[in-house]
Amino acid sequence: MDKNQHALFNYCLRLGDNSLILGQRITEWCSHAPILEEDIALANLALDLIGQAREFLTYAGEIEKKGRAEDDLAFLRDANEFRNALLVEQPNGDFAHTIVRQYLFSVFNYHLLTELGKGKDSTLAAIAVKSLKECTYHVRHSGEWILRMGDGTEESKRRLFNAFEDLWMYTAELFDTDESDDLLVKKGIAVDMKTIHPLWLETIKAHLDKISFPLPSNHYLVQGIKKGKHSEHLGHILAEMQFLPRAYPGTKW
Amino acid sequence: METLEKKSVAEDPILEEAFMTRLLNGEKIEPKEWMPENYRKQLTRMMSQHAHSEVIGMQPEANWITRAPSLLRKVILLAKIQDEGGHGLYLYGSTETLGTDRSELIEQLHEGKAKYSSVFNYPTLNWADIGAIGWLVDGAAIVNQTMLAKTSYGPYSRAMLRICKEEGFHNRQGYDLMIAMMRGTKEQQEMAQDAMNRWWWPALMMFGPHDKNSSNTIELMKYRIKLESNDDLRQQFIDRTIPQAEIIGLTIPDPNLKFNKETGHYETSDINWDEFFNVIRGKGPCNKQRMHNHIQAHEEGKWVREAAEAYASKHKQL
Ligand SMILES: [Fe+2]
Ligand SMILES: [Fe+2]
């Protein structure tokens, strides 16, 4: 791979890994949701996200040209090779944490996919356009829960507040970039994070304003650990997710 | 109010005779129409049990969702579990047309007054169990539900028609998983046979006790809620499933199994009825775990449901 292909490969991994790890996290809710309708809705989100991951990872494998398919990339990479953001690997916590994590990510992804859909790489643009429809629903679904919790009972307000406080520190990292991104931005392939960061913040502010809910006031923002560094959680997610292909190498399922 | 009104006229012999005539003519009964109280009771029991089964049945499958060995298998499994949730939702809705609402039905489940299919009290121990459930458990459900699509209660019949199509997908996907395992490595074949050994008998038990021991069957058939007996349905399932097992090299865990050329049916050993009644009475490997999970999720979700209600009532007033 030359420098450009390498940059594109990594970029696709990041898009795919974000969706895959968040999707995997959401499936942990399966059969445990607060209400049956929400069990179904969460399964929907996870189906969309894992579907997107499959497309991004398949494309990553094609760019790499080493014959790695979606499953090789999903099940046979170790944690330090995963490119997902810290936010998506955070534990589900209570329902408020799950929804806040979803909302913060989905708004980010919404602006990202909107721009990516206009990009010069036709494969990425096509995946983005298709995914954007799903993502729009994710923003709406999680956004509605934010309103219900933020303007519901005292308990739900407190829980929502805590969830925003706990997760806000991981949001800046969503927008981190490095030299290889700059290369792709110049070529009109990747999205310039500097342009979508303010859009992301505006969307969230405007939404919370509807119920006069405060934005987290803090604080320390985790920065610059994009290059293969993760929280302790990812290793456990992968240990569970990758168990069968690792225990029975080369097996077709 | 409505149910009180219905109750006061429920024991009317003239209405009852007219009702039975309608049943004999193959008419469907609709929610607002007169029905004997016992018909309503039997239907509520059976339909809510069916709804609970769909929902509790999500648990043993969800047990493997985070460990599905390929992304495609993960998506297929997740979509299946989601379908089952949808079936549960649809069936709760159909049951509510009889006058009991969902929260009450769930309360009955938690108090042990309502049951769910005891097949879901068995554990999923290896990946092939996911195939075995789709193929055998959904397969048995299809036989039962195809019959129930002709049931006398309109909403139940329509629910079954709709649900049956999806169960057909689940059945094929489960069998496809088993084929992949049997075409795979020695370890995979062992997993598949192990799953077969553990799910075969519970699947046969899904049809319930022998007709002679089933007090409900007589009344259910009188009311044309059920149109075929437990044993007949079980035989249909056995006859269609055994050739499927044999063609992919799976052994049926029954030393007495034989095909009777004269009747055209397979003959099996008798079911272990002690085990059957034990599991129904709560003494199966996972009864406690399944109920505990459901109650815990319900309790932990209480604040979420309350928030949604509070928000809805606030914004209705505006
Ligand atoms: Fe179902
Ligand atoms: Fe099913």
XYZ file of C-alpha atoms and ligand atoms in Angstrom:
573
model
C 0.000 0.000 0.000
C 1.275 3.457 -0.787
C 0.787 6.372 1.562
C -2.616 7.287 0.158
C -3.961 3.771 0.262
C -2.676 3.328 3.755
C -4.450 6.494 4.852
C -7.683 5.373 3.203
C -7.403 1.899 4.713
C -7.084 3.390 8.197
C -9.914 5.787 7.561
C -12.245 2.956 6.555
C -11.208 0.974 9.595
C -12.096 3.887 11.820
C -15.538 4.240 10.270
C -16.140 0.500 10.400
C -14.769 -0.001 13.899
C -16.880 2.801 15.353
C -20.027 1.172 14.020
C -18.945 -2.347 14.894
C -17.985 -1.677 18.499
C -21.025 0.462 19.216
C -23.251 -2.141 17.564
C -21.620 -4.888 19.638
C -22.181 -2.880 22.804
C -25.862 -2.362 22.020
C -26.429 -6.061 21.456
C -25.539 -6.535 25.140
C -28.979 -5.045 25.859
C -30.700 -7.814 23.964
C -33.584 -9.179 26.093
C -32.784 -6.720 28.933
C -34.305 -3.451 27.715
C -36.652 -1.364 29.925
C -39.612 -2.163 27.697
C -40.220 -4.610 24.858
C -40.588 -1.858 22.255
C -37.140 -0.608 23.200
C -35.609 -4.068 22.953
C -36.804 -4.083 19.375
C -35.606 -0.529 18.719
C -32.152 -1.224 20.161
C -31.855 -4.336 18.016
C -32.663 -2.097 15.064
C -29.854 0.306 15.921
C -27.393 -2.536 16.337
C -28.475 -4.111 13.039
C -27.911 -0.818 11.223
C -24.539 -0.257 12.841
C -23.217 -3.754 12.244
C -24.506 -3.560 8.682
C -22.536 -0.341 8.165
C -19.472 -1.884 9.770
C -19.608 -4.779 7.321
C -19.561 -2.406 4.360
C -16.750 -0.218 5.656
C -14.621 -3.199 6.666
C -15.204 -4.974 3.376
C -14.027 -1.860 1.573
C -11.026 -1.571 3.897
C -10.075 -5.119 2.958
C -10.359 -4.322 -0.744
C -8.080 -1.319 -0.383
C -5.538 -3.305 1.585
C -5.420 -6.071 -1.063
C -4.233 -8.752 1.327
C -7.361 -10.828 0.954
C -8.800 -9.897 4.318
C -12.592 -9.958 4.370
C -14.923 -8.285 6.862
C -14.709 -11.181 9.311
C -10.915 -11.300 9.223
C -10.834 -7.647 10.146
C -13.549 -7.911 12.772
C -12.444 -11.108 14.475
C -8.713 -11.430 13.949
C -7.323 -8.016 14.852
C -6.183 -7.266 18.356
C -7.220 -4.217 20.367
C -4.251 -2.086 19.341
C -5.256 -2.464 15.692
C -8.792 -1.225 16.277
C -9.392 2.389 15.261
C -12.702 3.122 16.976
C -13.257 6.129 19.206
C -13.186 5.737 22.980
C -16.799 6.848 23.277
C -18.258 3.797 21.554
C -16.416 1.262 23.676
C -17.667 2.692 26.965
C -19.896 0.297 28.950
C -23.657 0.443 28.535
C -24.207 1.631 32.093
C -27.848 2.394 32.771
C -30.284 3.236 29.995
C -29.385 6.930 30.270
C -25.715 6.202 29.600
C -26.578 4.029 26.627
C -28.831 6.687 25.156
C -26.434 9.577 25.754
C -23.575 7.604 24.223
C -25.826 6.829 21.259
C -26.972 10.407 20.872
C -23.496 11.955 21.096
C -22.185 9.467 18.568
C -25.162 9.553 16.220
C -25.112 13.353 15.941
C -21.397 13.142 15.208
C -21.964 10.418 12.649
C -24.861 12.315 11.108
C -22.675 15.305 10.266
C -19.806 13.068 9.251
C -21.894 10.928 6.903
C -23.594 13.981 5.425
C -20.207 15.321 4.327
C -18.763 11.945 3.429
C -21.700 11.396 1.084
C -20.434 14.339 -0.976
C -16.856 13.054 -0.979
C -14.714 12.075 -3.952
C -14.356 8.397 -3.118
C -17.459 6.969 -4.731
C -17.560 3.766 -2.636
C -17.295 5.628 0.654
C -19.804 8.204 -0.549
C -22.290 5.483 -1.480
C -21.981 3.748 1.900
C -22.336 7.127 3.611
C -25.493 8.073 1.734
C -27.103 4.766 2.600
C -25.978 4.898 6.232
C -27.147 8.473 6.645
C -30.783 7.396 6.399
C -30.284 4.965 9.241
C -28.263 7.443 11.244
C -31.001 10.054 10.933
C -33.313 7.604 12.654
C -30.703 6.935 15.364
C -30.436 10.665 16.093
C -34.201 10.923 16.283
C -34.696 7.850 18.430
C -31.978 8.652 20.965
C -32.881 12.342 20.818
C -36.478 11.580 21.773
C -35.301 9.608 24.785
C -33.050 12.510 25.790
C -36.134 14.741 25.894
C -38.205 12.191 27.800
C -35.502 11.644 30.399
C -34.488 15.287 30.610
C -38.068 16.428 31.071
C -39.445 13.345 32.797
C -39.073 12.558 36.498
C -36.517 13.791 39.020
C -34.792 10.441 38.831
C -34.563 10.452 35.045
C -33.192 14.010 35.061
C -30.534 13.047 37.562
C -29.577 9.950 35.592
C -29.429 11.857 32.313
C -27.291 14.538 33.914
C -24.862 11.929 35.248
C -24.648 10.211 31.894
C -23.721 13.463 30.134
C -21.156 14.199 32.837
C -19.589 10.757 32.553
C -19.415 10.582 28.789
C -18.650 14.149 27.752
C -14.912 13.670 28.272
C -14.797 11.233 25.354
C -16.433 13.520 22.820
C -13.445 15.635 21.763
C -11.575 12.544 20.695
C -14.250 11.807 18.084
C -12.857 14.729 16.111
C -9.150 13.944 16.465
C -7.168 13.805 13.257
C -3.618 13.036 12.158
C -1.432 13.650 9.091
C -2.965 10.822 7.117
C -6.414 12.354 7.582
C -5.103 15.702 6.395
C -3.897 13.978 3.260
C -7.362 12.536 2.583
C -9.104 15.814 3.425
C -6.952 17.598 0.844
C -7.960 15.044 -1.766
C -11.637 15.601 -0.954
C -12.125 12.053 0.348
C -12.207 12.411 4.126
C -14.330 14.831 6.094
C -12.684 17.845 7.661
C -13.382 17.383 11.350
C -12.864 21.087 12.005
C -16.002 21.847 10.015
C -18.270 19.295 11.663
C -17.197 19.841 15.272
C -19.130 23.136 15.640
C -22.128 21.642 13.805
C -22.167 18.753 16.242
C -22.092 21.096 19.220
C -24.822 23.338 17.797
C -27.140 20.384 17.150
C -26.762 19.114 20.697
C -27.156 22.558 22.249
C -30.301 23.291 20.279
C -31.783 19.932 21.262
C -31.078 20.305 24.967
C -32.385 23.872 24.844
C -35.836 22.493 24.047
C -36.040 21.231 27.614
C -33.633 23.759 29.153
C -31.210 20.998 29.998
C -27.645 22.147 30.672
C -24.690 21.079 28.567
C -21.962 19.484 30.660
C -19.945 22.371 32.028
C -16.746 20.535 32.550
C -14.013 19.623 31.974
C -11.176 17.391 31.191
C -11.389 16.071 27.641
C -9.436 13.016 26.627
C -7.330 13.877 23.613
C -4.919 12.430 21.134
C -5.085 8.739 21.864
C -6.497 7.798 18.520
C -3.546 5.817 17.247
C -4.513 2.448 18.571
C -4.869 3.338 22.193
C -8.014 2.380 24.007
C -9.639 2.098 27.366
C -9.465 -1.172 29.282
C -12.922 -2.049 28.003
C -12.040 -2.859 24.404
C -9.967 -5.925 25.236
C -12.938 -7.469 26.987
C -15.337 -6.619 24.192
C -13.009 -8.350 21.729
C -12.348 -11.343 23.981
C -16.051 -12.054 23.940
C -16.770 -11.124 20.337
C -13.770 -12.936 18.836
C -13.902 -16.066 20.952
C -15.088 -18.610 18.375
C -12.926 -17.600 15.396
C -9.928 -17.415 17.741
C -10.606 -20.757 19.415
C -11.171 -22.562 16.091
C -8.847 -20.892 13.574
C -9.697 -21.247 9.911
C -13.183 -22.572 10.585
C -16.106 -21.555 8.400
C -19.303 -20.797 10.262
C -66.435 -1.494 32.713
C -66.718 -3.342 29.499
C -65.561 -6.634 31.019
C -68.080 -6.323 33.855
C -70.842 -5.898 31.367
C -69.703 -8.941 29.440
C -69.480 -11.035 32.572
C -73.101 -10.448 33.513
C -74.296 -12.047 30.295
C -71.543 -14.624 30.064
C -73.489 -17.591 31.336
C -76.432 -17.297 29.001
C -77.277 -20.764 27.562
C -79.059 -19.350 24.527
C -76.141 -17.112 23.634
C -73.803 -20.003 24.276
C -75.681 -22.241 21.872
C -75.629 -19.573 19.182
C -71.921 -19.139 19.824
C -71.248 -22.850 19.428
C -73.206 -22.872 16.171
C -71.039 -20.075 14.860
C -67.940 -22.080 15.777
C -69.268 -25.151 13.974
C -69.881 -23.035 10.888
C -66.232 -22.063 10.963
C -66.928 -18.436 11.759
C -64.275 -16.295 13.405
C -65.067 -14.643 16.726
C -64.135 -10.976 16.982
C -63.206 -9.017 20.150
C -66.417 -7.054 20.630
C -68.676 -10.037 20.106
C -70.256 -12.127 22.826
C -68.226 -15.092 24.011
C -68.513 -17.508 26.950
C -66.359 -16.483 29.886
C -64.501 -19.757 29.700
C -63.627 -19.156 26.067
C -62.208 -15.787 27.021
C -60.310 -17.323 29.914
C -58.814 -20.180 27.924
C -57.809 -17.856 25.116
C -56.238 -15.322 27.455
C -54.282 -18.088 29.138
C -53.107 -19.586 25.887
C -52.363 -16.350 24.026
C -50.534 -14.724 26.908
C -48.500 -17.901 27.363
C -47.648 -17.656 23.693
C -46.657 -13.977 24.017
C -44.502 -14.701 27.079
C -42.826 -17.569 25.219
C -41.790 -15.289 22.378
C -40.258 -12.844 24.843
C -38.588 -15.301 27.243
C -37.345 -17.182 24.174
C -35.206 -14.162 23.337
C -32.963 -14.930 26.313
C -31.330 -18.223 25.318
C -30.608 -16.798 21.865
C -29.376 -13.459 23.188
C -26.889 -15.532 25.180
C -24.886 -15.987 21.948
C -25.419 -12.661 20.234
C -22.181 -11.083 21.467
C -20.277 -14.256 20.499
C -21.691 -14.978 17.047
C -18.706 -16.185 14.997
C -19.226 -14.045 11.889
C -20.810 -10.662 11.257
C -23.359 -12.210 8.913
C -24.395 -14.788 11.533
C -24.567 -12.046 14.128
C -26.893 -9.973 11.973
C -29.100 -12.981 11.176
C -29.368 -13.926 14.845
C -30.056 -10.373 15.951
C -32.773 -9.974 13.332
C -34.314 -13.238 14.498
C -34.364 -12.214 18.130
C -35.854 -8.907 17.080
C -38.578 -10.761 15.175
C -39.395 -12.779 18.294
C -39.740 -9.547 20.269
C -42.069 -8.320 17.564
C -44.113 -11.514 17.819
C -44.371 -10.975 21.562
C -45.527 -7.412 21.088
C -48.075 -8.395 18.477
C -49.415 -11.226 20.627
C -49.676 -9.044 23.728
C -51.725 -6.676 21.591
C -53.965 -9.513 20.404
C -54.398 -10.769 23.972
C -55.352 -7.292 25.137
C -58.400 -7.451 22.849
C -59.776 -9.966 25.370
C -59.738 -7.368 28.126
C -56.481 -7.917 30.038
C -53.737 -5.383 29.481
C -50.080 -6.097 28.995
C -48.847 -4.854 32.348
C -51.249 -7.234 34.059
C -50.161 -10.123 31.847
C -46.534 -9.433 32.731
C -47.446 -9.297 36.391
C -49.046 -12.730 36.060
C -45.840 -14.010 34.501
C -43.720 -12.611 37.306
C -46.026 -14.082 39.933
C -45.793 -17.495 38.298
C -49.502 -17.514 37.424
C -48.811 -17.427 33.708
C -46.481 -19.833 31.971
C -44.244 -19.783 28.930
C -42.993 -22.620 26.773
C -40.735 -24.751 28.950
C -38.351 -25.353 26.051
C -36.760 -22.009 26.903
C -35.742 -23.317 30.302
C -32.893 -25.201 28.666
C -29.487 -23.550 28.266
C -27.685 -22.633 25.037
C -24.250 -24.149 25.573
C -22.522 -24.025 22.216
C -22.934 -22.070 18.987
C -24.807 -24.921 17.270
C -27.582 -24.475 19.845
C -28.540 -21.357 17.904
C -29.006 -23.500 14.818
C -30.862 -26.163 16.780
C -33.271 -23.614 18.217
C -34.082 -22.104 14.840
C -34.438 -25.460 13.164
C -36.118 -27.518 15.915
C -37.831 -25.053 18.250
C -39.069 -22.710 15.538
C -39.808 -25.783 13.449
C -42.062 -27.162 16.181
C -43.607 -23.736 16.642
C -44.487 -23.609 12.940
C -46.420 -26.897 13.116
C -48.352 -25.569 16.082
C -48.906 -22.114 14.638
C -49.986 -23.360 11.220
C -52.802 -25.110 13.047
C -53.490 -22.018 15.155
C -53.812 -19.855 12.057
C -57.191 -21.594 11.673
C -58.200 -20.918 15.272
C -61.671 -19.567 15.978
C -60.575 -16.256 17.503
C -60.019 -13.685 14.742
C -57.147 -11.651 16.243
C -55.210 -14.793 17.213
C -55.692 -16.329 13.801
C -54.448 -13.187 12.056
C -51.460 -12.948 14.408
C -50.518 -16.523 13.559
C -50.744 -15.975 9.823
C -48.404 -13.050 10.083
C -45.972 -14.653 12.501
C -45.778 -17.992 10.678
C -44.047 -16.461 7.683
C -41.211 -15.200 9.852
C -40.937 -18.479 11.732
C -40.391 -20.090 8.349
C -37.318 -17.890 7.812
C -36.027 -18.704 11.286
C -36.477 -22.389 10.655
C -34.525 -22.275 7.376
C -31.776 -20.097 8.828
C -31.397 -22.451 11.779
C -31.171 -25.447 9.477
C -28.666 -23.576 7.310
C -26.511 -23.018 10.387
C -26.661 -26.745 11.165
C -25.682 -27.585 7.580
C -22.664 -25.281 7.847
C -21.630 -26.984 11.086
C -22.044 -30.477 9.657
C -20.000 -29.539 6.592
C -17.297 -28.084 8.823
C -14.579 -29.452 11.063
C -14.857 -32.433 13.374
C -15.292 -30.072 16.303
C -18.161 -28.306 14.574
C -19.876 -31.615 13.824
C -19.543 -32.552 17.472
C -21.070 -29.249 18.516
C -23.976 -29.823 16.141
C -24.613 -33.363 17.379
C -24.339 -32.201 20.990
C -26.939 -29.518 20.296
C -29.149 -32.086 18.579
C -28.881 -34.417 21.577
C -29.898 -31.693 23.986
C -32.707 -30.014 21.961
C -34.478 -32.961 20.355
C -36.481 -34.049 23.382
C -37.329 -30.566 24.652
C -38.575 -29.777 21.125
C -40.880 -32.813 21.201
C -42.111 -31.749 24.628
C -43.197 -28.402 23.189
C -46.407 -30.024 21.971
C -47.492 -30.739 25.519
C -48.636 -33.923 27.277
C -50.333 -36.873 25.569
C -53.907 -36.048 24.652
C -55.231 -38.408 27.313
C -53.378 -36.404 29.985
C -54.188 -32.951 28.698
C -57.193 -31.471 30.449
C -57.011 -28.261 28.461
C -56.949 -29.906 25.053
C -60.537 -31.142 25.241
C -61.943 -27.724 26.031
C -59.641 -25.955 23.595
C -60.779 -28.266 20.828
C -64.425 -27.897 21.787
C -64.032 -24.142 21.351
C -62.088 -24.687 18.146
C -59.210 -22.718 19.624
C -57.100 -25.751 18.847
C -57.988 -27.863 15.838
C -55.569 -30.724 16.224
C -54.366 -32.702 19.210
C -50.945 -32.513 20.838
C -49.967 -35.986 19.700
C -51.017 -35.410 16.081
C -49.050 -32.193 15.886
C -46.014 -33.814 17.483
C -46.156 -36.634 14.946
C -46.227 -34.138 12.067
C -43.118 -32.475 13.450
C -41.314 -35.794 13.936
C -42.148 -36.968 10.423
C -40.923 -33.825 8.758
C -37.808 -33.298 10.879
C -36.154 -36.716 11.000
C -35.352 -36.848 7.268
C -33.851 -33.345 7.557
C -31.571 -34.529 10.348
C -30.509 -37.676 8.519
C -29.703 -35.935 5.261
C -27.047 -33.791 6.944
C -25.657 -36.630 9.025
C -27.168 -35.866 12.413
C -28.243 -38.762 14.612
C -31.573 -38.625 16.415
C -30.873 -39.317 20.098
C -33.395 -42.128 20.327
C -32.285 -45.797 20.170
C -35.867 -46.969 19.553
C -36.530 -44.760 16.591
C -37.953 -46.582 13.605
C -39.970 -45.899 10.512
C -43.250 -47.789 10.283
C -43.799 -48.550 6.610
C -47.438 -49.429 7.106
C -48.471 -46.208 8.812
C -45.917 -44.050 7.032
C -44.911 -42.549 10.364
C -41.810 -42.610 12.543
C -42.123 -44.227 15.945
C -40.104 -42.881 18.851
C -39.466 -43.737 22.481
C -41.830 -42.162 24.928
C -40.964 -38.738 26.244
C -39.496 -38.504 29.727
C -42.647 -37.106 31.312
C -41.058 -36.734 34.726
C -38.637 -34.278 33.233
C -41.438 -32.564 31.336
C -43.578 -31.969 34.426
C -40.567 -31.004 36.512
C -39.568 -28.276 34.085
C -43.165 -27.038 33.927
C -43.210 -26.860 37.719
C -40.155 -24.657 37.727
C -37.474 -27.292 38.170
C -35.695 -26.975 34.848
C -32.073 -25.949 34.376
C -32.857 -22.285 33.620
C -36.339 -21.502 34.989
C -34.982 -19.343 37.796
C -32.472 -17.593 35.595
C -35.014 -16.746 32.879
C -37.541 -15.334 35.330
C -34.883 -13.523 37.295
C -33.611 -11.813 34.134
C -37.070 -10.783 33.077
C -38.023 -9.419 36.472
C -34.706 -7.637 36.860
C -34.928 -5.961 33.442
C -38.499 -4.971 34.231
C -37.574 -3.470 37.582
C -34.470 -1.731 36.312
C -36.544 -0.275 33.495
C -39.171 1.131 35.815
C -37.647 4.606 36.021
C -37.402 4.726 32.225
C -41.073 3.878 31.755
C -42.017 6.376 34.444
C -39.968 9.082 32.738
C -41.698 8.381 29.436
C -45.118 8.563 31.106
C -44.284 11.777 32.946
C -43.013 13.364 29.765
C -46.050 12.262 27.770
C -48.531 13.596 30.296
C -46.656 16.910 30.610
C -46.676 17.413 26.890
C -50.274 16.388 26.463
C -51.358 19.242 28.704
C -49.417 21.810 26.723
Fe -41.718 -16.233 17.201
Fe -39.080 -17.634 15.492
